[in-house]
Amino acid sequence: MIVVIDYNIGNVKSVCNAFRHIGCEVELSCEPQAVKDADGIVLPGVAAFGYAVRALGSLAELVKEVTLSGKPLLGICVGYQMLFDKSSEYGQHNGLGLVRGNVVPIPPGRVIPHMGWNLVKLPEDMDLFAGLGSEKHFYFAHSFYAEVADSQARVAFTDYGFDLPASVQKANIYGTQFHPEKSGETGLKILENFAQICRQKNPT
Amino acid sequence: MLTKRIIPCLDVKDNRVVKGVNFLNLRDAGDPVELGARYSDSGADELVFLDITATIRSRKTIVELVEKVAENVFIPFTVGGGIQTVEQIDELLRSGAEKVSVNTAAVGNPNLLAEAAQRFGNQCIVLAIDARRSKERPGKWQVCIKAGSEPTNIDVVEWAAKGEKLGVGEILLTSMDADGTKAGYDNELNKAVTDAVNIPVIASGGAGTLEHLYDAIVDGGADAVLMASITHFGNYTIKQIKEYLASRGIAVNL
């Protein structure tokens, strides 16, 4: 069972719908026991960073704890940004600190937010992209991005006038700045790959 | 490279998709959930659903519709029509919409945009502007509210710039003069707005041919093009649109 963390912010449902569509058992929950029992957890997010961090509240420690003990975690959009140390969106806010790096504004000189479908170069050694070839389009919608500063993290990039990190993988920690649940068939394949990672970690 | 988006728009009235000319003479175009899923499967980049009844009774219907659409559509979609409060925005986002567009209420209470952007993030707040060429001030456009029925004295370009300042992530710019005419987008309007703001602008109103879409992107500077009549009634498929634009050197997600 994959648990999508329900922390009372927008569009958590879309992620659940997408997992159900691919035939994956999924539960939307904020119960600590469900988080502990999950094969994998998903931290979704449509919100401003500070609001999302406050909404996650005391669940943050638990998410960190189970992730550091090896449970696969997938952060999406703001959920992905929250994996990092801190963000400067509408004030200074601390993230989960699971991946080194800071969330900063996309530099001016281009249309912001970065909104729409952009081409991501897919490194062969990142598990989320298995079976997807060398590059694919994904849907982005964000004004801030993570400057990844973690030597243990593998990073996939997209081009937005500079190399913008689109996805990270560090051990059992996965994150996508884009929305796999809203990137059509290609995005659904990413969620399938994450479900597969969870199954491998938790053989029945 | 970020691709230009092709966005079918579904105007919804009494649970049916409808399409009119200059906001009048509505014609039935099908079931919103079915049509949404079909567009999602056929390569549309995004969808917009506008509740054009926008009454208290339709509010509940639109939330149920959003839930059903979200179960079947795995591309982003925006919902708009009669939205007045942060709570309503929250409800629609929770029901599965990626973005919510605000029009009339923002004119009366611009702070709604700032409040919503700070809570939900800029990227999910869309400022919808219905623009009409001003008779009194040639070369200018006036903002119309209440589904286009009520003109204001607000200048469209100034309002778009103010929306950006307040934190909206995108502008959905509809030319009322061009809407449904299939005579081409108002690219002077599109250009005036895209030059004035640094957020994405969706050009809307007037698409009739493939060349019109190209012109809105190249002459109008639009980041995305919205259409209804030409795709609802089968004149063109999304694939045809994208192949055409790609053949003319526009980056699209084919």
PDB file of N, CA and C in Angstrom, chain A residues 9-103:
ATOM      1  N   ILE A   9      -3.976  20.203   2.056  1.00  0.00           N
ATOM      2  CA  ILE A   9      -3.731  21.229   1.043  1.00  0.00           C
ATOM      3  C   ILE A   9      -4.245  20.734  -0.298  1.00  0.00           C
ATOM      4  N   GLY A  10      -4.169  21.605  -1.289  1.00  0.00           N
ATOM      5  CA  GLY A  10      -4.794  21.337  -2.586  1.00  0.00           C
ATOM      6  C   GLY A  10      -4.320  20.095  -3.294  1.00  0.00           C
ATOM      7  N   ASN A  11      -5.127  19.613  -4.151  1.00  0.00           N
ATOM      8  CA  ASN A  11      -4.861  18.596  -5.184  1.00  0.00           C
ATOM      9  C   ASN A  11      -4.174  17.293  -4.755  1.00  0.00           C
ATOM     10  N   VAL A  12      -4.316  16.902  -3.483  1.00  0.00           N
ATOM     11  CA  VAL A  12      -3.802  15.597  -3.078  1.00  0.00           C
ATOM     12  C   VAL A  12      -4.569  14.479  -3.790  1.00  0.00           C
ATOM     13  N   LYS A  13      -5.807  14.799  -4.153  1.00  0.00           N
ATOM     14  CA  LYS A  13      -6.669  13.795  -4.780  1.00  0.00           C
ATOM     15  C   LYS A  13      -6.156  13.344  -6.143  1.00  0.00           C
ATOM     16  N   SER A  14      -5.598  14.276  -6.900  1.00  0.00           N
ATOM     17  CA  SER A  14      -5.119  13.942  -8.249  1.00  0.00           C
ATOM     18  C   SER A  14      -4.084  12.824  -8.209  1.00  0.00           C
ATOM     19  N   VAL A  15      -3.207  12.885  -7.207  1.00  0.00           N
ATOM     20  CA  VAL A  15      -2.168  11.870  -7.091  1.00  0.00           C
ATOM     21  C   VAL A  15      -2.807  10.510  -6.815  1.00  0.00           C
ATOM     22  N   CYS A  16      -3.800  10.493  -5.926  1.00  0.00           N
ATOM     23  CA  CYS A  16      -4.499   9.230  -5.612  1.00  0.00           C
ATOM     24  C   CYS A  16      -5.203   8.701  -6.859  1.00  0.00           C
ATOM     25  N   ASN A  17      -5.895   9.591  -7.575  1.00  0.00           N
ATOM     26  CA  ASN A  17      -6.595   9.185  -8.796  1.00  0.00           C
ATOM     27  C   ASN A  17      -5.637   8.521  -9.778  1.00  0.00           C
ATOM     28  N   ALA A  18      -4.451   9.107  -9.904  1.00  0.00           N
ATOM     29  CA  ALA A  18      -3.485   8.592 -10.870  1.00  0.00           C
ATOM     30  C   ALA A  18      -2.998   7.198 -10.455  1.00  0.00           C
ATOM     31  N   PHE A  19      -2.700   7.007  -9.162  1.00  0.00           N
ATOM     32  CA  PHE A  19      -2.270   5.675  -8.702  1.00  0.00           C
ATOM     33  C   PHE A  19      -3.388   4.647  -8.904  1.00  0.00           C
ATOM     34  N   ARG A  20      -4.622   5.048  -8.613  1.00  0.00           N
ATOM     35  CA  ARG A  20      -5.743   4.121  -8.814  1.00  0.00           C
ATOM     36  C   ARG A  20      -5.889   3.748 -10.275  1.00  0.00           C
ATOM     37  N   HIS A  21      -5.711   4.752 -11.133  1.00  0.00           N
ATOM     38  CA  HIS A  21      -5.845   4.529 -12.579  1.00  0.00           C
ATOM     39  C   HIS A  21      -4.867   3.466 -13.068  1.00  0.00           C
ATOM     40  N   ILE A  22      -3.674   3.404 -12.475  1.00  0.00           N
ATOM     41  CA  ILE A  22      -2.702   2.398 -12.901  1.00  0.00           C
ATOM     42  C   ILE A  22      -2.821   1.107 -12.083  1.00  0.00           C
ATOM     43  N   GLY A  23      -3.912   0.997 -11.322  1.00  0.00           N
ATOM     44  CA  GLY A  23      -4.205  -0.249 -10.613  1.00  0.00           C
ATOM     45  C   GLY A  23      -3.401  -0.445  -9.347  1.00  0.00           C
ATOM     46  N   CYS A  24      -3.015   0.649  -8.726  1.00  0.00           N
ATOM     47  CA  CYS A  24      -2.166   0.590  -7.548  1.00  0.00           C
ATOM     48  C   CYS A  24      -2.997   0.900  -6.304  1.00  0.00           C
ATOM     49  N   GLU A  25      -2.779   0.112  -5.246  1.00  0.00           N
ATOM     50  CA  GLU A  25      -3.501   0.377  -3.999  1.00  0.00           C
ATOM     51  C   GLU A  25      -2.925   1.625  -3.341  1.00  0.00           C
ATOM     52  N   VAL A  26      -3.798   2.553  -2.997  1.00  0.00           N
ATOM     53  CA  VAL A  26      -3.317   3.812  -2.446  1.00  0.00           C
ATOM     54  C   VAL A  26      -4.294   4.302  -1.388  1.00  0.00           C
ATOM     55  N   GLU A  27      -3.737   4.964  -0.368  1.00  0.00           N
ATOM     56  CA  GLU A  27      -4.590   5.495   0.684  1.00  0.00           C
ATOM     57  C   GLU A  27      -4.159   6.931   0.979  1.00  0.00           C
ATOM     58  N   LEU A  28      -5.155   7.788   1.110  1.00  0.00           N
ATOM     59  CA  LEU A  28      -4.886   9.171   1.485  1.00  0.00           C
ATOM     60  C   LEU A  28      -5.018   9.245   2.999  1.00  0.00           C
ATOM     61  N   SER A  29      -3.937   9.587   3.695  1.00  0.00           N
ATOM     62  CA  SER A  29      -4.021   9.518   5.156  1.00  0.00           C
ATOM     63  C   SER A  29      -3.057  10.478   5.836  1.00  0.00           C
ATOM     64  N   CYS A  30      -3.440  10.881   7.058  1.00  0.00           N
ATOM     65  CA  CYS A  30      -2.502  11.636   7.886  1.00  0.00           C
ATOM     66  C   CYS A  30      -2.293  10.902   9.206  1.00  0.00           C
ATOM     67  N   GLU A  31      -2.695   9.609   9.255  1.00  0.00           N
ATOM     68  CA  GLU A  31      -2.535   8.810  10.471  1.00  0.00           C
ATOM     69  C   GLU A  31      -1.101   8.311  10.595  1.00  0.00           C
ATOM     70  N   PRO A  32      -0.443   8.570  11.730  1.00  0.00           N
ATOM     71  CA  PRO A  32       0.936   8.109  11.893  1.00  0.00           C
ATOM     72  C   PRO A  32       1.098   6.600  11.637  1.00  0.00           C
ATOM     73  N   GLN A  33       0.114   5.803  12.087  1.00  0.00           N
ATOM     74  CA  GLN A  33       0.255   4.355  11.912  1.00  0.00           C
ATOM     75  C   GLN A  33       0.255   3.977  10.429  1.00  0.00           C
ATOM     76  N   ALA A  34      -0.605   4.631   9.644  1.00  0.00           N
ATOM     77  CA  ALA A  34      -0.671   4.354   8.204  1.00  0.00           C
ATOM     78  C   ALA A  34       0.657   4.708   7.537  1.00  0.00           C
ATOM     79  N   VAL A  35       1.255   5.813   7.981  1.00  0.00           N
ATOM     80  CA  VAL A  35       2.548   6.224   7.426  1.00  0.00           C
ATOM     81  C   VAL A  35       3.609   5.178   7.764  1.00  0.00           C
ATOM     82  N   LYS A  36       3.566   4.693   9.010  1.00  0.00           N
ATOM     83  CA  LYS A  36       4.555   3.686   9.435  1.00  0.00           C
ATOM     84  C   LYS A  36       4.391   2.380   8.666  1.00  0.00           C
ATOM     85  N   ASP A  37       3.118   1.998   8.391  1.00  0.00           N
ATOM     86  CA  ASP A  37       2.849   0.709   7.743  1.00  0.00           C
ATOM     87  C   ASP A  37       2.996   0.739   6.222  1.00  0.00           C
ATOM     88  N   ALA A  38       3.087   1.918   5.650  1.00  0.00           N
ATOM     89  CA  ALA A  38       3.070   2.036   4.187  1.00  0.00           C
ATOM     90  C   ALA A  38       4.294   1.386   3.542  1.00  0.00           C
ATOM     91  N   ASP A  39       4.098   0.870   2.305  1.00  0.00           N
ATOM     92  CA  ASP A  39       5.238   0.368   1.528  1.00  0.00           C
ATOM     93  C   ASP A  39       6.058   1.531   0.970  1.00  0.00           C
ATOM     94  N   GLY A  40       5.362   2.628   0.767  1.00  0.00           N
ATOM     95  CA  GLY A  40       6.032   3.820   0.260  1.00  0.00           C
ATOM     96  C   GLY A  40       5.135   5.010   0.530  1.00  0.00           C
ATOM     97  N   ILE A  41       5.739   6.195   0.618  1.00  0.00           N
ATOM     98  CA  ILE A  41       4.907   7.370   0.875  1.00  0.00           C
ATOM     99  C   ILE A  41       5.128   8.444  -0.187  1.00  0.00           C
ATOM    100  N   VAL A  42       4.054   9.162  -0.419  1.00  0.00           N
ATOM    101  CA  VAL A  42       4.102  10.243  -1.406  1.00  0.00           C
ATOM    102  C   VAL A  42       3.751  11.545  -0.704  1.00  0.00           C
ATOM    103  N   LEU A  43       4.593  12.534  -0.901  1.00  0.00           N
ATOM    104  CA  LEU A  43       4.347  13.856  -0.351  1.00  0.00           C
ATOM    105  C   LEU A  43       3.963  14.756  -1.526  1.00  0.00           C
ATOM    106  N   PRO A  44       2.661  14.975  -1.716  1.00  0.00           N
ATOM    107  CA  PRO A  44       2.243  15.770  -2.870  1.00  0.00           C
ATOM    108  C   PRO A  44       2.348  17.241  -2.521  1.00  0.00           C
ATOM    109  N   GLY A  45       1.838  18.098  -3.373  1.00  0.00           N
ATOM    110  CA  GLY A  45       1.865  19.491  -2.946  1.00  0.00           C
ATOM    111  C   GLY A  45       1.478  20.491  -3.999  1.00  0.00           C
ATOM    112  N   VAL A  46       0.365  21.136  -3.767  1.00  0.00           N
ATOM    113  CA  VAL A  46       0.054  22.368  -4.486  1.00  0.00           C
ATOM    114  C   VAL A  46      -0.218  23.383  -3.393  1.00  0.00           C
ATOM    115  N   ALA A  47       0.761  24.199  -3.103  1.00  0.00           N
ATOM    116  CA  ALA A  47       0.625  25.225  -2.059  1.00  0.00           C
ATOM    117  C   ALA A  47       1.893  26.039  -2.089  1.00  0.00           C
ATOM    118  N   ALA A  48       1.883  27.151  -1.394  1.00  0.00           N
ATOM    119  CA  ALA A  48       3.119  27.875  -1.176  1.00  0.00           C
ATOM    120  C   ALA A  48       3.927  27.097  -0.133  1.00  0.00           C
ATOM    121  N   PHE A  49       5.251  27.199  -0.195  1.00  0.00           N
ATOM    122  CA  PHE A  49       6.138  26.386   0.632  1.00  0.00           C
ATOM    123  C   PHE A  49       5.826  26.522   2.130  1.00  0.00           C
ATOM    124  N   GLY A  50       5.762  27.756   2.590  1.00  0.00           N
ATOM    125  CA  GLY A  50       5.556  27.990   4.025  1.00  0.00           C
ATOM    126  C   GLY A  50       4.233  27.411   4.501  1.00  0.00           C
ATOM    127  N   TYR A  51       3.205  27.599   3.686  1.00  0.00           N
ATOM    128  CA  TYR A  51       1.892  27.067   4.045  1.00  0.00           C
ATOM    129  C   TYR A  51       1.943  25.547   4.124  1.00  0.00           C
ATOM    130  N   ALA A  52       2.627  24.937   3.156  1.00  0.00           N
ATOM    131  CA  ALA A  52       2.724  23.477   3.115  1.00  0.00           C
ATOM    132  C   ALA A  52       3.484  22.945   4.330  1.00  0.00           C
ATOM    133  N   VAL A  53       4.585  23.608   4.691  1.00  0.00           N
ATOM    134  CA  VAL A  53       5.376  23.164   5.840  1.00  0.00           C
ATOM    135  C   VAL A  53       4.549  23.240   7.126  1.00  0.00           C
ATOM    136  N   ARG A  54       3.821  24.362   7.274  1.00  0.00           N
ATOM    137  CA  ARG A  54       2.980  24.502   8.471  1.00  0.00           C
ATOM    138  C   ARG A  54       1.886  23.441   8.487  1.00  0.00           C
ATOM    139  N   ALA A  55       1.313  23.175   7.292  1.00  0.00           N
ATOM    140  CA  ALA A  55       0.228  22.198   7.211  1.00  0.00           C
ATOM    141  C   ALA A  55       0.724  20.791   7.535  1.00  0.00           C
ATOM    142  N   LEU A  56       1.958  20.502   7.162  1.00  0.00           N
ATOM    143  CA  LEU A  56       2.514  19.173   7.453  1.00  0.00           C
ATOM    144  C   LEU A  56       2.755  19.013   8.954  1.00  0.00           C
ATOM    145  N   GLY A  57       3.160  20.104   9.594  1.00  0.00           N
ATOM    146  CA  GLY A  57       3.280  20.157  11.053  1.00  0.00           C
ATOM    147  C   GLY A  57       4.069  19.002  11.642  1.00  0.00           C
ATOM    148  N   SER A  58       3.464  18.330  12.623  1.00  0.00           N
ATOM    149  CA  SER A  58       4.183  17.307  13.367  1.00  0.00           C
ATOM    150  C   SER A  58       4.422  16.043  12.541  1.00  0.00           C
ATOM    151  N   LEU A  59       3.714  15.915  11.402  1.00  0.00           N
ATOM    152  CA  LEU A  59       3.956  14.740  10.559  1.00  0.00           C
ATOM    153  C   LEU A  59       5.355  14.774   9.944  1.00  0.00           C
ATOM    154  N   ALA A  60       5.938  15.974   9.888  1.00  0.00           N
ATOM    155  CA  ALA A  60       7.241  16.123   9.249  1.00  0.00           C
ATOM    156  C   ALA A  60       8.279  15.197   9.885  1.00  0.00           C
ATOM    157  N   GLU A  61       8.304  15.171  11.221  1.00  0.00           N
ATOM    158  CA  GLU A  61       9.298  14.347  11.926  1.00  0.00           C
ATOM    159  C   GLU A  61       9.132  12.877  11.591  1.00  0.00           C
ATOM    160  N   LEU A  62       7.861  12.450  11.530  1.00  0.00           N
ATOM    161  CA  LEU A  62       7.583  11.039  11.239  1.00  0.00           C
ATOM    162  C   LEU A  62       8.010  10.689   9.812  1.00  0.00           C
ATOM    163  N   VAL A  63       7.685  11.583   8.878  1.00  0.00           N
ATOM    164  CA  VAL A  63       8.062  11.341   7.482  1.00  0.00           C
ATOM    165  C   VAL A  63       9.577  11.211   7.375  1.00  0.00           C
ATOM    166  N   LYS A  64      10.286  12.087   8.071  1.00  0.00           N
ATOM    167  CA  LYS A  64      11.749  12.026   8.073  1.00  0.00           C
ATOM    168  C   LYS A  64      12.257  10.709   8.647  1.00  0.00           C
ATOM    169  N   GLU A  65      11.647  10.344   9.757  1.00  0.00           N
ATOM    170  CA  GLU A  65      12.087   9.147  10.471  1.00  0.00           C
ATOM    171  C   GLU A  65      11.915   7.889   9.606  1.00  0.00           C
ATOM    172  N   VAL A  66      10.719   7.715   9.020  1.00  0.00           N
ATOM    173  CA  VAL A  66      10.492   6.496   8.231  1.00  0.00           C
ATOM    174  C   VAL A  66      11.329   6.525   6.950  1.00  0.00           C
ATOM    175  N   THR A  67      11.572   7.711   6.420  1.00  0.00           N
ATOM    176  CA  THR A  67      12.383   7.808   5.203  1.00  0.00           C
ATOM    177  C   THR A  67      13.829   7.440   5.503  1.00  0.00           C
ATOM    178  N   LEU A  68      14.344   7.951   6.621  1.00  0.00           N
ATOM    179  CA  LEU A  68      15.740   7.644   6.977  1.00  0.00           C
ATOM    180  C   LEU A  68      15.908   6.166   7.332  1.00  0.00           C
ATOM    181  N   SER A  69      14.794   5.507   7.700  1.00  0.00           N
ATOM    182  CA  SER A  69      14.894   4.070   7.978  1.00  0.00           C
ATOM    183  C   SER A  69      14.718   3.252   6.697  1.00  0.00           C
ATOM    184  N   GLY A  70      14.558   3.919   5.538  1.00  0.00           N
ATOM    185  CA  GLY A  70      14.604   3.192   4.269  1.00  0.00           C
ATOM    186  C   GLY A  70      13.328   3.126   3.461  1.00  0.00           C
ATOM    187  N   LYS A  71      12.247   3.673   3.983  1.00  0.00           N
ATOM    188  CA  LYS A  71      10.981   3.609   3.235  1.00  0.00           C
ATOM    189  C   LYS A  71      11.047   4.533   2.018  1.00  0.00           C
ATOM    190  N   PRO A  72      10.635   4.034   0.828  1.00  0.00           N
ATOM    191  CA  PRO A  72      10.658   4.914  -0.346  1.00  0.00           C
ATOM    192  C   PRO A  72       9.728   6.118  -0.170  1.00  0.00           C
ATOM    193  N   LEU A  73      10.248   7.288  -0.525  1.00  0.00           N
ATOM    194  CA  LEU A  73       9.483   8.530  -0.435  1.00  0.00           C
ATOM    195  C   LEU A  73       9.536   9.233  -1.791  1.00  0.00           C
ATOM    196  N   LEU A  74       8.359   9.649  -2.244  1.00  0.00           N
ATOM    197  CA  LEU A  74       8.302  10.436  -3.483  1.00  0.00           C
ATOM    198  C   LEU A  74       7.699  11.803  -3.176  1.00  0.00           C
ATOM    199  N   GLY A  75       8.478  12.858  -3.371  1.00  0.00           N
ATOM    200  CA  GLY A  75       7.959  14.217  -3.202  1.00  0.00           C
ATOM    201  C   GLY A  75       7.624  14.802  -4.559  1.00  0.00           C
ATOM    202  N   ILE A  76       6.476  15.459  -4.651  1.00  0.00           N
ATOM    203  CA  ILE A  76       6.039  16.040  -5.920  1.00  0.00           C
ATOM    204  C   ILE A  76       5.852  17.550  -5.764  1.00  0.00           C
ATOM    205  N   CYS A  77       6.430  18.299  -6.678  1.00  0.00           N
ATOM    206  CA  CYS A  77       6.297  19.762  -6.722  1.00  0.00           C
ATOM    207  C   CYS A  77       6.704  20.376  -5.382  1.00  0.00           C
ATOM    208  N   VAL A  78       5.798  20.999  -4.645  1.00  0.00           N
ATOM    209  CA  VAL A  78       6.192  21.568  -3.358  1.00  0.00           C
ATOM    210  C   VAL A  78       6.612  20.447  -2.392  1.00  0.00           C
ATOM    211  N   GLY A  79       6.017  19.286  -2.532  1.00  0.00           N
ATOM    212  CA  GLY A  79       6.432  18.114  -1.745  1.00  0.00           C
ATOM    213  C   GLY A  79       7.876  17.734  -2.036  1.00  0.00           C
ATOM    214  N   TYR A  80       8.285  17.928  -3.277  1.00  0.00           N
ATOM    215  CA  TYR A  80       9.687  17.701  -3.679  1.00  0.00           C
ATOM    216  C   TYR A  80      10.574  18.806  -3.098  1.00  0.00           C
ATOM    217  N   GLN A  81      10.100  20.052  -3.195  1.00  0.00           N
ATOM    218  CA  GLN A  81      10.905  21.167  -2.664  1.00  0.00           C
ATOM    219  C   GLN A  81      11.122  21.023  -1.162  1.00  0.00           C
ATOM    220  N   MET A  82      10.122  20.438  -0.484  1.00  0.00           N
ATOM    221  CA  MET A  82      10.225  20.279   0.973  1.00  0.00           C
ATOM    222  C   MET A  82      11.287  19.255   1.377  1.00  0.00           C
ATOM    223  N   LEU A  83      11.780  18.453   0.437  1.00  0.00           N
ATOM    224  CA  LEU A  83      12.852  17.505   0.752  1.00  0.00           C
ATOM    225  C   LEU A  83      14.150  18.240   1.093  1.00  0.00           C
ATOM    226  N   PHE A  84      14.272  19.487   0.624  1.00  0.00           N
ATOM    227  CA  PHE A  84      15.529  20.219   0.747  1.00  0.00           C
ATOM    228  C   PHE A  84      15.616  20.967   2.089  1.00  0.00           C
ATOM    229  N   ASP A  85      16.719  21.730   2.275  1.00  0.00           N
ATOM    230  CA  ASP A  85      16.982  22.356   3.571  1.00  0.00           C
ATOM    231  C   ASP A  85      16.044  23.517   3.869  1.00  0.00           C
ATOM    232  N   LYS A  86      15.938  24.461   2.911  1.00  0.00           N
ATOM    233  CA  LYS A  86      15.074  25.609   3.187  1.00  0.00           C
ATOM    234  C   LYS A  86      14.615  26.299   1.901  1.00  0.00           C
ATOM    235  N   SER A  87      13.622  27.175   2.059  1.00  0.00           N
ATOM    236  CA  SER A  87      13.062  27.897   0.920  1.00  0.00           C
ATOM    237  C   SER A  87      12.873  29.353   1.275  1.00  0.00           C
ATOM    238  N   SER A  88      12.960  30.215   0.264  1.00  0.00           N
ATOM    239  CA  SER A  88      12.740  31.649   0.500  1.00  0.00           C
ATOM    240  C   SER A  88      11.425  32.126  -0.125  1.00  0.00           C
ATOM    241  N   GLU A  89      10.456  31.214  -0.339  1.00  0.00           N
ATOM    242  CA  GLU A  89       9.175  31.631  -0.902  1.00  0.00           C
ATOM    243  C   GLU A  89       8.325  32.298   0.183  1.00  0.00           C
ATOM    244  N   TYR A  90       7.920  33.559  -0.020  1.00  0.00           N
ATOM    245  CA  TYR A  90       7.143  34.323   0.968  1.00  0.00           C
ATOM    246  C   TYR A  90       7.729  34.161   2.377  1.00  0.00           C
ATOM    247  N   GLY A  91       9.023  34.506   2.562  1.00  0.00           N
ATOM    248  CA  GLY A  91       9.679  34.381   3.881  1.00  0.00           C
ATOM    249  C   GLY A  91      10.654  33.219   3.880  1.00  0.00           C
ATOM    250  N   GLN A  92      11.345  33.018   4.999  1.00  0.00           N
ATOM    251  CA  GLN A  92      12.300  31.907   5.104  1.00  0.00           C
ATOM    252  C   GLN A  92      11.653  30.735   5.832  1.00  0.00           C
ATOM    253  N   HIS A  93      11.755  29.562   5.251  1.00  0.00           N
ATOM    254  CA  HIS A  93      11.132  28.383   5.852  1.00  0.00           C
ATOM    255  C   HIS A  93      12.081  27.197   5.767  1.00  0.00           C
ATOM    256  N   ASN A  94      12.109  26.396   6.816  1.00  0.00           N
ATOM    257  CA  ASN A  94      12.923  25.189   6.785  1.00  0.00           C
ATOM    258  C   ASN A  94      12.161  24.043   6.146  1.00  0.00           C
ATOM    259  N   GLY A  95      12.858  23.251   5.368  1.00  0.00           N
ATOM    260  CA  GLY A  95      12.277  22.045   4.799  1.00  0.00           C
ATOM    261  C   GLY A  95      12.639  20.834   5.641  1.00  0.00           C
ATOM    262  N   LEU A  96      12.554  19.634   5.056  1.00  0.00           N
ATOM    263  CA  LEU A  96      12.828  18.410   5.809  1.00  0.00           C
ATOM    264  C   LEU A  96      14.323  18.141   5.919  1.00  0.00           C
ATOM    265  N   GLY A  97      15.115  18.749   5.042  1.00  0.00           N
ATOM    266  CA  GLY A  97      16.567  18.559   5.117  1.00  0.00           C
ATOM    267  C   GLY A  97      17.016  17.159   4.741  1.00  0.00           C
ATOM    268  N   LEU A  98      16.250  16.456   3.923  1.00  0.00           N
ATOM    269  CA  LEU A  98      16.633  15.097   3.512  1.00  0.00           C
ATOM    270  C   LEU A  98      17.619  15.118   2.347  1.00  0.00           C
ATOM    271  N   VAL A  99      17.563  16.180   1.553  1.00  0.00           N
ATOM    272  CA  VAL A  99      18.506  16.363   0.449  1.00  0.00           C
ATOM    273  C   VAL A  99      19.099  17.760   0.615  1.00  0.00           C
ATOM    274  N   ARG A 100      20.425  17.851   0.489  1.00  0.00           N
ATOM    275  CA  ARG A 100      21.082  19.157   0.673  1.00  0.00           C
ATOM    276  C   ARG A 100      20.745  20.091  -0.492  1.00  0.00           C
ATOM    277  N   GLY A 101      20.430  21.316  -0.137  1.00  0.00           N
ATOM    278  CA  GLY A 101      20.135  22.306  -1.174  1.00  0.00           C
ATOM    279  C   GLY A 101      19.070  23.270  -0.698  1.00  0.00           C
ATOM    280  N   ASN A 102      18.955  24.402  -1.416  1.00  0.00           N
ATOM    281  CA  ASN A 102      17.973  25.417  -1.048  1.00  0.00           C
ATOM    282  C   ASN A 102      17.006  25.673  -2.194  1.00  0.00           C
ATOM    283  N   VAL A 103      15.786  26.072  -1.817  1.00  0.00           N
ATOM    284  CA  VAL A 103      14.769  26.388  -2.806  1.00  0.00           C
ATOM    285  C   VAL A 103      14.757  27.906  -2.998  1.00  0.00           C
TER     286      VAL A 103
END
